[in-house]
Tab-separated table of C-alpha atoms in Angstrom:
chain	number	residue	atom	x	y	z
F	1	UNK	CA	55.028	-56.881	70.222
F	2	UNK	CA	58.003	-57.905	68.255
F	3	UNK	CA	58.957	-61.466	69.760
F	4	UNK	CA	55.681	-63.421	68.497
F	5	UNK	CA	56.483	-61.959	64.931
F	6	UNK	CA	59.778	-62.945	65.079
F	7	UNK	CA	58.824	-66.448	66.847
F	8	UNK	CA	56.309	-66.981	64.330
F	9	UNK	CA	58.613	-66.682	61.152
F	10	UNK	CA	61.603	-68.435	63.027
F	11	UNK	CA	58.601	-71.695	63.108
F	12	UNK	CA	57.251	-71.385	59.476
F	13	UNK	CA	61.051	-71.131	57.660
F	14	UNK	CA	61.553	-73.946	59.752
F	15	UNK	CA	58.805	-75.420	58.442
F	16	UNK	CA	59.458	-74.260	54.963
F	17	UNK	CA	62.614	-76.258	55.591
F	18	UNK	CA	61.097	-79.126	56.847
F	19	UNK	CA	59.035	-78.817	53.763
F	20	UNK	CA	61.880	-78.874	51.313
F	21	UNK	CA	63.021	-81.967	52.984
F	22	UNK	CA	59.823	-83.800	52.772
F	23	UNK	CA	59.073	-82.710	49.425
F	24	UNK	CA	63.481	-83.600	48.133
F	25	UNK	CA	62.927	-87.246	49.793
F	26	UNK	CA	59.466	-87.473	47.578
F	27	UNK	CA	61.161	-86.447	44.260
F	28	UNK	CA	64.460	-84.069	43.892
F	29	UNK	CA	62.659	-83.266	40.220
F	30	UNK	CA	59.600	-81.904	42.549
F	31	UNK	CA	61.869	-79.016	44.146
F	32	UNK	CA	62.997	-77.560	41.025
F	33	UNK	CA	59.416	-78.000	39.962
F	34	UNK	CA	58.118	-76.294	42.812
F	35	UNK	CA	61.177	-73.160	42.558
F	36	UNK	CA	60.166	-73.261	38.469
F	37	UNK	CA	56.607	-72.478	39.555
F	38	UNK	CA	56.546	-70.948	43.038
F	39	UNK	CA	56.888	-67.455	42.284
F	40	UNK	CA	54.273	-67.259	39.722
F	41	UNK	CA	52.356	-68.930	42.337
F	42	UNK	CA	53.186	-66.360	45.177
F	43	UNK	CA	52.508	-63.506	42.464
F	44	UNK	CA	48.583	-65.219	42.175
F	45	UNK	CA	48.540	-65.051	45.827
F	46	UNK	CA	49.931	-61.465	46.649
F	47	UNK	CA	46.841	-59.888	44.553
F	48	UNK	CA	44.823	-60.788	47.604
F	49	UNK	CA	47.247	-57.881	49.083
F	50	UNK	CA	45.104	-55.525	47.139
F	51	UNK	CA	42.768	-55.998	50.055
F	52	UNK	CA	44.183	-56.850	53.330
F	53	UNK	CA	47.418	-54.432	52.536
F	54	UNK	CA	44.436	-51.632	52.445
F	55	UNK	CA	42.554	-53.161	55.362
F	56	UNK	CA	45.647	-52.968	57.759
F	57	UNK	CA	46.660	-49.512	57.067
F	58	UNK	CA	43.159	-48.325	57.877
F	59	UNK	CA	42.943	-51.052	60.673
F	60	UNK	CA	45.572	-49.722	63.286
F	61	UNK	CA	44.269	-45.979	63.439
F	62	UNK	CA	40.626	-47.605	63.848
F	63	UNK	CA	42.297	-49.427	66.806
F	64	UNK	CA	44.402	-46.659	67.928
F	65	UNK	CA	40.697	-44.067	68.072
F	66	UNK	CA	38.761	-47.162	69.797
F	67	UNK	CA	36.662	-46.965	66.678
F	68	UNK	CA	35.476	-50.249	66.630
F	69	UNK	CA	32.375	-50.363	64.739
F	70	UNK	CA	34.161	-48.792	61.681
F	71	UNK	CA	37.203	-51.737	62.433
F	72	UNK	CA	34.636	-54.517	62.314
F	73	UNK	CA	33.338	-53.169	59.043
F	74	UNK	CA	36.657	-52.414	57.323
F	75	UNK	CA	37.860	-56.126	57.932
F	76	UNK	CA	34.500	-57.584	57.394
F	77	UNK	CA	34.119	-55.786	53.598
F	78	UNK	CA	38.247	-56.458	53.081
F	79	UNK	CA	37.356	-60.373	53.877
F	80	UNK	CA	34.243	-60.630	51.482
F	81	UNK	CA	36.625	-59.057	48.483
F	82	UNK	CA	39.510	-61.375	48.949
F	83	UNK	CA	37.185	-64.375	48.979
F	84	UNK	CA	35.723	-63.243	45.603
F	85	UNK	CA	39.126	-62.687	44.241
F	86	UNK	CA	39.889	-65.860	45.228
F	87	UNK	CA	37.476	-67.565	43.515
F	88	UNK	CA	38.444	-65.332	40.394
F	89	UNK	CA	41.705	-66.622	40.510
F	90	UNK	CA	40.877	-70.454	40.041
F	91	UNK	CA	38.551	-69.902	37.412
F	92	UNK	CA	41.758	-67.786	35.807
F	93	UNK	CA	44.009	-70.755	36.270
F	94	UNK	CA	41.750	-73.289	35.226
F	95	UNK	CA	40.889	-71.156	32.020
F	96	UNK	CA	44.793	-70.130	31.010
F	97	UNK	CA	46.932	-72.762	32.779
F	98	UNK	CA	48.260	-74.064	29.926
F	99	UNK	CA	49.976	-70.837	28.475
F	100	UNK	CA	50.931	-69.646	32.083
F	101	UNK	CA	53.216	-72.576	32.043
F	102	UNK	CA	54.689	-71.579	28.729
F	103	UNK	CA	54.613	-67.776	29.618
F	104	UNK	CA	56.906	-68.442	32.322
F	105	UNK	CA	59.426	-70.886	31.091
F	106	UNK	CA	59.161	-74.072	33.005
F	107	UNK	CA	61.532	-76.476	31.606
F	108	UNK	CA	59.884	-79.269	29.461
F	109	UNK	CA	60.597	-82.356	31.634
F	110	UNK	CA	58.951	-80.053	34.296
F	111	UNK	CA	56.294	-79.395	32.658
F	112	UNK	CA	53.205	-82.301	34.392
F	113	UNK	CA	54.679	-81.717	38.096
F	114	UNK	CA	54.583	-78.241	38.116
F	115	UNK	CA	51.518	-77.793	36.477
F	116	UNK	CA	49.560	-80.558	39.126
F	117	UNK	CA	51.288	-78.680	42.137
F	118	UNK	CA	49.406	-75.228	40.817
F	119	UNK	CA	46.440	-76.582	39.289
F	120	UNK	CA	45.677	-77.573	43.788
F	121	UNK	CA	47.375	-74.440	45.143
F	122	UNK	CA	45.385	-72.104	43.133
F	123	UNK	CA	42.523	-73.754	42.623
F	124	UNK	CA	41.986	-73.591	46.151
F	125	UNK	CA	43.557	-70.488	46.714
F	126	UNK	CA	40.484	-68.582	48.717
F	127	UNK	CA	41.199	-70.334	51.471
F	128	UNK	CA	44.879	-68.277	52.122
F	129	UNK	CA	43.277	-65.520	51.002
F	130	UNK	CA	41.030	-65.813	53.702
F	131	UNK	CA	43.915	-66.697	56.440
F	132	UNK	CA	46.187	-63.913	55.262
F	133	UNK	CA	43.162	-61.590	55.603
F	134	UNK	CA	42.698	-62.471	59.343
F	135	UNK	CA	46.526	-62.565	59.969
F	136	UNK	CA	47.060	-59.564	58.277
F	137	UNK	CA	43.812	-57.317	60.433
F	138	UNK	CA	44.896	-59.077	64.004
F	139	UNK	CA	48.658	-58.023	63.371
F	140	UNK	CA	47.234	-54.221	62.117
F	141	UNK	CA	45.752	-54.207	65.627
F	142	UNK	CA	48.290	-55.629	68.044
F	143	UNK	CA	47.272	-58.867	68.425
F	144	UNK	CA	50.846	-60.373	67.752
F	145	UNK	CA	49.851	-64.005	69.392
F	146	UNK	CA	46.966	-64.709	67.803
F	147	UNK	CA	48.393	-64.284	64.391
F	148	UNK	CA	51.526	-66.149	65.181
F	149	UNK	CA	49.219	-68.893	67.216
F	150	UNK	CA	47.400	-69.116	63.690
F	151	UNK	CA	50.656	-68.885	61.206
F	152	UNK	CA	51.877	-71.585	63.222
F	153	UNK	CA	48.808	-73.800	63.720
F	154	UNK	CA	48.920	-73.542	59.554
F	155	UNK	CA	52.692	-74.272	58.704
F	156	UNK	CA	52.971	-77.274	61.883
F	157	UNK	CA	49.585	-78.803	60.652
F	158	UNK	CA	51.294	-78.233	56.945
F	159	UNK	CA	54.209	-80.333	57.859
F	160	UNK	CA	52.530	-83.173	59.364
F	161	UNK	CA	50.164	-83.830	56.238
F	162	UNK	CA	53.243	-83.898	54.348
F	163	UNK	CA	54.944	-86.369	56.835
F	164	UNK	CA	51.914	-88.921	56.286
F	165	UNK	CA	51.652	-88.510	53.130
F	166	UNK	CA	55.494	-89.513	52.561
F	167	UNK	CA	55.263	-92.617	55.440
F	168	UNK	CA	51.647	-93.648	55.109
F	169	UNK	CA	50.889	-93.234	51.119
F	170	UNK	CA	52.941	-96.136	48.988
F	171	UNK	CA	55.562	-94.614	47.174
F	172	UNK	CA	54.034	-95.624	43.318
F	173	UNK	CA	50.774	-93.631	44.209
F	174	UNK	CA	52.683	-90.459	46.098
F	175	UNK	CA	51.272	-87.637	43.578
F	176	UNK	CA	52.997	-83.976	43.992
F	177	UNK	CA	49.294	-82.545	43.833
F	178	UNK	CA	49.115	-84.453	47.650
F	179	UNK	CA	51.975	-82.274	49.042
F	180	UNK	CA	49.967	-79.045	47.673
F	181	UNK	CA	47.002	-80.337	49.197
F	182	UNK	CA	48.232	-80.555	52.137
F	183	UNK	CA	49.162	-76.927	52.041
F	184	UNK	CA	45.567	-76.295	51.508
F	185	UNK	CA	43.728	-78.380	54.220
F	186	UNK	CA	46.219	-76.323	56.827
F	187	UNK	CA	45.147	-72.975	55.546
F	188	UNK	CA	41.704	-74.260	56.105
F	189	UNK	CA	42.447	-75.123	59.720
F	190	UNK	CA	43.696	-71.446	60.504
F	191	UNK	CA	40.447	-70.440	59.128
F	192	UNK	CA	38.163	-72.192	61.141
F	193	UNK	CA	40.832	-70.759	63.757
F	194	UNK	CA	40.614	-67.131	62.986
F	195	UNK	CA	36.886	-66.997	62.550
F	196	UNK	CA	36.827	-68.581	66.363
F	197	UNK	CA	39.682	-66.282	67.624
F	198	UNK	CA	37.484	-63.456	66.533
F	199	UNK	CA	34.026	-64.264	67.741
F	200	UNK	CA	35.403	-64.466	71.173
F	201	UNK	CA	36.843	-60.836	70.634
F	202	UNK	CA	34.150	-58.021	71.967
F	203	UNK	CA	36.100	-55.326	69.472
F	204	UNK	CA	35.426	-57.648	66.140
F	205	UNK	CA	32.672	-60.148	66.593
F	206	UNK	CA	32.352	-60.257	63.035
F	207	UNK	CA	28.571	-60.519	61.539
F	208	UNK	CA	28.558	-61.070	58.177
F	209	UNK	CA	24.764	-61.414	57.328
F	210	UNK	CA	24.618	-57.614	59.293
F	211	UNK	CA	22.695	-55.353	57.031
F	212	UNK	CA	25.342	-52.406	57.831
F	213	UNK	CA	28.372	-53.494	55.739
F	214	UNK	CA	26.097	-55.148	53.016
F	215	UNK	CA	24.793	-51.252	52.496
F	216	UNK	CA	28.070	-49.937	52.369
F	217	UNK	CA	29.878	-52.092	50.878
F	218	UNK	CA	30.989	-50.863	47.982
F	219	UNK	CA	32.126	-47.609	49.516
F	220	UNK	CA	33.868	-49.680	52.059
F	221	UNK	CA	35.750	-51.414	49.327
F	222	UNK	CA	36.584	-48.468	47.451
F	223	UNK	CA	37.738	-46.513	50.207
F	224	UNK	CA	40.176	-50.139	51.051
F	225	UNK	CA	41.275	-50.312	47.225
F	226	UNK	CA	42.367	-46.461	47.359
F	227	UNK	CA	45.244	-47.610	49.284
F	228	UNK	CA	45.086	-51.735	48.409
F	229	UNK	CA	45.740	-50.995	44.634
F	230	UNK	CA	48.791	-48.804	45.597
F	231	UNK	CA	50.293	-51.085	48.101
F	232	UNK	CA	48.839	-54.529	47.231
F	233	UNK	CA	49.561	-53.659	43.355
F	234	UNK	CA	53.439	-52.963	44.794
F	235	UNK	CA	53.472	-56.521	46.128
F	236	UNK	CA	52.146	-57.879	43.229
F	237	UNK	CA	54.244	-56.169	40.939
F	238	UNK	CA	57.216	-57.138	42.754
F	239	UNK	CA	56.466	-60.594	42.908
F	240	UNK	CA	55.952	-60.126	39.236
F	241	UNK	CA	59.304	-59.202	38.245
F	242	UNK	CA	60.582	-61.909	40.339
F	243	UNK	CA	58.813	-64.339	38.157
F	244	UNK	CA	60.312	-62.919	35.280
F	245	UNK	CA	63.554	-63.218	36.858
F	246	UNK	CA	63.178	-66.543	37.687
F	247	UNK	CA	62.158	-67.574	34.499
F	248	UNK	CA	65.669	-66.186	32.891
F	249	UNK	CA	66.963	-68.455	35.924
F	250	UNK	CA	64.991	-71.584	34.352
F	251	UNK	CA	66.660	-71.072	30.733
F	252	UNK	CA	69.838	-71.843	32.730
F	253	UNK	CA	68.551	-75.350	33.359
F	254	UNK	CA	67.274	-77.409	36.492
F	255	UNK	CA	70.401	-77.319	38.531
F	256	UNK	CA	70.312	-73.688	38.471
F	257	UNK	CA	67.041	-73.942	39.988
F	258	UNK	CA	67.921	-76.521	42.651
F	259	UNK	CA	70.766	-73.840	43.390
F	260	UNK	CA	67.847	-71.605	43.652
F	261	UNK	CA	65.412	-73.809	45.994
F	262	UNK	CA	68.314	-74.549	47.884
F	263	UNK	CA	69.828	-71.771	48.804
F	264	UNK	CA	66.336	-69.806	49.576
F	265	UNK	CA	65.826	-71.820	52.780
F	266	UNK	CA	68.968	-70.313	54.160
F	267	UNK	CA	68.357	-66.899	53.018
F	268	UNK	CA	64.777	-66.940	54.772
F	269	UNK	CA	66.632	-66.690	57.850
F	270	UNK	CA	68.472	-64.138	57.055
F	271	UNK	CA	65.840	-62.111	55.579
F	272	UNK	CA	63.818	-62.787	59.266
F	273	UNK	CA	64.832	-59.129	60.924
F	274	UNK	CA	63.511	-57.596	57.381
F	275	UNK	CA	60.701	-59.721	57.410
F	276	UNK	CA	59.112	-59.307	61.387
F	277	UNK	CA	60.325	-55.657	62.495
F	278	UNK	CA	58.680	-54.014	59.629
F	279	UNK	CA	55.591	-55.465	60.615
F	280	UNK	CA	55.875	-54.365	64.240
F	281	UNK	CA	57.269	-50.795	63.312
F	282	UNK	CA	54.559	-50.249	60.723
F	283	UNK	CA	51.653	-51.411	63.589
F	284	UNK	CA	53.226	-49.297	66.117
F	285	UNK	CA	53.280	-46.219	63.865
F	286	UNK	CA	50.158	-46.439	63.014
F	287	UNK	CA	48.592	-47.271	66.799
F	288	UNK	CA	50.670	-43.967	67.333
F	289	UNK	CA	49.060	-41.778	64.551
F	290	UNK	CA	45.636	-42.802	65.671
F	291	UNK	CA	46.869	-41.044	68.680
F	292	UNK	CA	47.843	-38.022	66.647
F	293	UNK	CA	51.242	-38.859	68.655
F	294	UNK	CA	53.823	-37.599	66.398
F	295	UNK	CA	56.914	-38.164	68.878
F	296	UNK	CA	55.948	-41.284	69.556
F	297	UNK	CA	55.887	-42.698	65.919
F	298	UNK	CA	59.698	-41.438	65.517
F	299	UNK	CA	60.736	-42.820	68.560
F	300	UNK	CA	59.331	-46.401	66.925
F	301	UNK	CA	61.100	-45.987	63.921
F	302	UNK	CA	64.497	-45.382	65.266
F	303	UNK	CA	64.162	-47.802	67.319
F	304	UNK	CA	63.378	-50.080	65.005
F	305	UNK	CA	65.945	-49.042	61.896
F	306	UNK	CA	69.063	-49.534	64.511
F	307	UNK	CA	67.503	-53.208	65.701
F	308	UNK	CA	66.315	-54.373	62.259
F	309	UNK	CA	70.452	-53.271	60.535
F	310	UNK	CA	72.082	-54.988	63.832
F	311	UNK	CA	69.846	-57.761	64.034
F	312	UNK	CA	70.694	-58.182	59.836
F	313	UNK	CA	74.432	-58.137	60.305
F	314	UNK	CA	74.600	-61.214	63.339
F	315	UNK	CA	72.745	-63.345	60.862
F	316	UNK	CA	74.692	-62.725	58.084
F	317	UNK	CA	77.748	-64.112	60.234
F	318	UNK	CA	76.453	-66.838	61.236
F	319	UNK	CA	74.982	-67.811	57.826
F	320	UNK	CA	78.260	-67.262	56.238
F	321	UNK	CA	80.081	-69.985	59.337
F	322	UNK	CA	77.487	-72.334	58.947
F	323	UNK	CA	76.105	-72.205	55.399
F	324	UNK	CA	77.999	-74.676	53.589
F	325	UNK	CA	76.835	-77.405	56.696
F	326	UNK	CA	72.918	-75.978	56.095
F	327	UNK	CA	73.073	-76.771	52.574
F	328	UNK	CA	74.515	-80.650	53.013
F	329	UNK	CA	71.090	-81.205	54.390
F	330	UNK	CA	69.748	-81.062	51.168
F	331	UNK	CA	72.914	-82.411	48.696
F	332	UNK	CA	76.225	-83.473	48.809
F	333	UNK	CA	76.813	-82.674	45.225
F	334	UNK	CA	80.238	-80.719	45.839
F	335	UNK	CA	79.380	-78.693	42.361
F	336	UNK	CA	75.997	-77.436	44.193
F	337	UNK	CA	77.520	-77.111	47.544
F	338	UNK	CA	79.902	-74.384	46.082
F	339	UNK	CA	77.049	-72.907	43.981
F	340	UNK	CA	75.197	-72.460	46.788
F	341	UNK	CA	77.917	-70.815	48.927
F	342	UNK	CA	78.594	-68.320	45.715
F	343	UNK	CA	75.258	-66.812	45.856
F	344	UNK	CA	74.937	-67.422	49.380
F	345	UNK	CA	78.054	-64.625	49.546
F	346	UNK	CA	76.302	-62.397	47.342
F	347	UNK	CA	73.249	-62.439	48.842
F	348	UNK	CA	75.259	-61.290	52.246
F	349	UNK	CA	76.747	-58.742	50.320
F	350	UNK	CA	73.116	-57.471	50.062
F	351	UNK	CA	70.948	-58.222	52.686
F	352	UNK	CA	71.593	-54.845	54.758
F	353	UNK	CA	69.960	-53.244	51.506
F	354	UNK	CA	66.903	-55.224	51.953
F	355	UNK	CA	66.283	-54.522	55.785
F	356	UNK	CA	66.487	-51.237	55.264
F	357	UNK	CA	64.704	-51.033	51.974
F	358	UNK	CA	61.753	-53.203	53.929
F	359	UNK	CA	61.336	-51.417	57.014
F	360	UNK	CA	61.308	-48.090	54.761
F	361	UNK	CA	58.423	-49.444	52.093
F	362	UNK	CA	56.513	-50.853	55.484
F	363	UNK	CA	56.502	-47.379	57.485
F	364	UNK	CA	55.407	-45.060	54.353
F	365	UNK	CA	53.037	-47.589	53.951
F	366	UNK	CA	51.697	-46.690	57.379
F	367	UNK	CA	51.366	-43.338	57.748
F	368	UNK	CA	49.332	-43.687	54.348
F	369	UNK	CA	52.151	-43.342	51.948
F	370	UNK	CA	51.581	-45.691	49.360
F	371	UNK	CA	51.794	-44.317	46.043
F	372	UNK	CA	55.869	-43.347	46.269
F	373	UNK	CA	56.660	-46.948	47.631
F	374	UNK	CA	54.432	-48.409	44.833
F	375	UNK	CA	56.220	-46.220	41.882
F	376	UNK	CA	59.805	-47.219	43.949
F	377	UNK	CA	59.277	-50.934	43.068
F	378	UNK	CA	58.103	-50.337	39.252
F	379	UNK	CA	61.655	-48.487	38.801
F	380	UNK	CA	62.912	-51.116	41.067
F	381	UNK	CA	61.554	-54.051	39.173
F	382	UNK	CA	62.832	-52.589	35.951
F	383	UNK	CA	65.990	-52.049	37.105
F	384	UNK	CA	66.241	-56.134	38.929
F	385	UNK	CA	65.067	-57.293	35.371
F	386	UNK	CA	67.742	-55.371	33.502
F	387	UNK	CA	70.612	-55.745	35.616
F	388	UNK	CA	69.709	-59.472	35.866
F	389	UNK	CA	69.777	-59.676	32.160
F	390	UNK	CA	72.410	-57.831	31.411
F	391	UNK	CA	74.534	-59.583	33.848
F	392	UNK	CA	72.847	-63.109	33.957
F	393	UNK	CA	72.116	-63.925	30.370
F	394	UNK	CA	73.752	-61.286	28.388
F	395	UNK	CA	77.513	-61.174	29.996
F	396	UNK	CA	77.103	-65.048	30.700
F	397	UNK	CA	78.007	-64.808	34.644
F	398	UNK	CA	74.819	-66.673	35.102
F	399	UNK	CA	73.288	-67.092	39.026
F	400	UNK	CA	75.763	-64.579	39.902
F	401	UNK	CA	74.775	-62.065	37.398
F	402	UNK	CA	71.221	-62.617	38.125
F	403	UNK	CA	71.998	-61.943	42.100
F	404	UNK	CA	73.427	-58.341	40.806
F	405	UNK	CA	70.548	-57.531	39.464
F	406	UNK	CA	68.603	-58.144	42.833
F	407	UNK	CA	71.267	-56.064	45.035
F	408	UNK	CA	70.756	-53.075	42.614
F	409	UNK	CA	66.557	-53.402	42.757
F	410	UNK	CA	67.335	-53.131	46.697
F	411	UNK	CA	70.272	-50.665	46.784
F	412	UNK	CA	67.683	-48.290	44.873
F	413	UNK	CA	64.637	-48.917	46.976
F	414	UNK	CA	66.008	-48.465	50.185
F	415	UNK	CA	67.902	-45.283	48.994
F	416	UNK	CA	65.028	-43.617	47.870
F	417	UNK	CA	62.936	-44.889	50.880
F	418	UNK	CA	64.960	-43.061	53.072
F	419	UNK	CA	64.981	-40.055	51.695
F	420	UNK	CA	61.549	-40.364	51.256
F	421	UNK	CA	60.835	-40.423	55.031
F	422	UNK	CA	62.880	-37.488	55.872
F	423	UNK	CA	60.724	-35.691	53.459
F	424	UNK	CA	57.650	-36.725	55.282
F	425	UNK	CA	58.749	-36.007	58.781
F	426	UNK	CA	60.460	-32.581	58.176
F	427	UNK	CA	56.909	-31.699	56.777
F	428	UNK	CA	54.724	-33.204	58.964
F	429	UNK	CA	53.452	-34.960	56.240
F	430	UNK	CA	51.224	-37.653	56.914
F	431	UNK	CA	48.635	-38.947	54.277
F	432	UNK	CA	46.452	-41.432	57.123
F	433	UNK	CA	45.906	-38.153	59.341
F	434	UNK	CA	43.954	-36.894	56.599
């Protein structure tokens, strides 16, 4: 179950790289646009989490029972939301972009480019809220391949809009807003994708003109939001504090967010063991509750706390041989290469923190945990933002400072996480059994 997770983030930070590439050959001002802006951007797009994080822990016990009606109608209800939501979210850009821009401190000569990039990526947002739906409800019910067969029809179709747009389009009339669109006509792609994947499926067949989920919906949504707010509103805060970090990064000046841009390509490979275990551990765990199969569900999370720490630790050595070559892809700026290899040490320094802090927040979230995860990141958050401030701006240490900060937020969480899930287990204390 693992290996097409881990296959299918190995291919999109790939592409991501590829991406950053494309987009540094198009314009070195666009990727320092793009960091300025990105997280705001990914904070827009994690409130569709409200949703499919609800739909997914309600998903794999449905699975796990063989209750399939009650699956279809669960994803079909969580799909309708996120395509209102994204709709709401455009007409909230559209309306406000202006003082988003100025909320989050996007340097002045960044100011048109970043704006263009979001003014396409969330105006036309509903389409990944739709594909993160789909990828979100076939992962929730073992169906690694067909998630990673869509994630990586999206990010390869992605990368080869880009690479006509940057050979094919003259150079005076290349426009940043055609990179984002090309982000967009890929996510439509995996939806025409996922809505064939699941037609052909017996277990999901999805009708959405069926009278049953229109006269339940509402119930159906409330009973996803009870645990969507919780955990998608943990996402969202999350990403939200990272905006706010970023944006002390931006007063720092654009190099300091090419540092940024940069060295994130690098780090999404080291954050892969964090990123794709979780997602199999929490999927097992929650197949196993819908079996009521207690001994099971520990034997999945050992198992997958000793891989996802060992797994952590070979990248980090091999990131820390090879970094300073990864980063002359991008520059050869010796300033920035040492930059780079700074927080690139730092971020090793804390990266053990994260896998553990990841695969803890992922398997509360499964057995139906998610209010304590969700309170962990506001304390979290609070604590990234002050450390990074007191460090980054206030004591003057700058990217370093800020990268304390971060450690600390993930020090906490996975602390707390921990001791969290001992709690649990030496009660028997599982909220989804309910």
């Amino acid at each position: 179950m693992l290996y097409p997770i881990v296959l299918e983030l190995i291919f999109a930070y790939i592409c991501s790289s590829i991406n950053q590439m494309i987009i540094n050959s198009f314009s070195s001002q666009a990727i320092a646009a793009t960091t300025a802006v990105g997280t705001f951007s990914s904070l827009m797009l994690t409130t569709f989490a409200i949703f499919y994080a609800g739909q997914s822990i309600l998903l794999a016990p449905c699975w796990g029972r063989k209750e399939y009606a009650e699956g279809r109608q669960i994803l079909t209800v969580g799909l309708i939301d996120n395509i209102l939501l994204g709709l709401g979210l455009s007409a909230i850009w559209f309306c406000a972009g202006s003082f988003i821009m100025g909320l989050i401190h996007v340097p002045a000569d960044l100011w048109d480019m970043s704006g263009d990039y979001l003014s396409v990526a969330l105006g036309l947002s509903v389409f990944q809220g739709v594909t993160a739906t789909f990828a979100t409800a076939f992962r929730a019910i073992g169906k690694m391949k067909t998630a990673m067969a869509g994630s990586c029809l999206i990010n390869g179709s992605w990368i080869l809009w880009e690479a006509l747009i940057l050979w094919l389009v003259p150079a005076g009339w290349q426009d940043i807003r055609h990179y984002a669109l090309a982000a967009i006509l890929a996510h439509i792609l995996g939806c025409a994708f996922y809505i064939h994947q699941a037609s052909r499926d017996e277990n999901i067949r999805l009708k959405l003109l069926h009278s049953n989920w229109r006269a339940s919906f509402g119930a159906t949504t409330r009973r996803i939001a009870h645990l969507g707010v919780f955990s998608g509103m943990e996402s969202v805060i999350y990403v939200l504090s990272q905006t706010i970090v970023v944006s002390m990064i931006g007063t720092l000046g654009t190099q300091s967010l090419l540092v940024k841009g940069y060295t994130a390509n690098l780090i999404n490979y080291i954050v892969l063991p964090a990123s794709a275990i979780p997602i199999a551990a929490s999927t097992l765990i929650g197949l196993s509750l819908g079996k009521r199969d207690e001994g099971q569900m520990l034997r999945y999370f050992r198992q997958s706390f000793r891989l996802v720490c060992g797994a952590t630790v070979l990248l980090e050595i091999a990131a820390l041989l090879f970094g300073r070559q990864f980063f002359g892809m991008y520059t050869s700026d010796p300033q920035l290469l040492d930059a780079c290899m700074t927080i690139l040490k730092i971020e090793i320094a804390m990266e053990l923190f994260r896998s553990i802090a990841a695969l803890l927040v992922a398997c509360l979230k499964a057995i139906g945990d998610v209010r304590m995860p969700f309170f962990m990141v506001i304390l979290g958050s609070l604590i990234n933002i002050g450390a990074s401030w007191l460090f980054g701006i206030k004591a003057g240490l700058g990217l370093p400072g800020i990268w304390i900060g971060y450690g600390a937020d993930l020090a906490f969480r996975g602390i707390w996480g921990l001791l969290l899930w001992r709690k649990h287990t030496r009660r028997h204390s599982y909220p989804v059994w309910k």
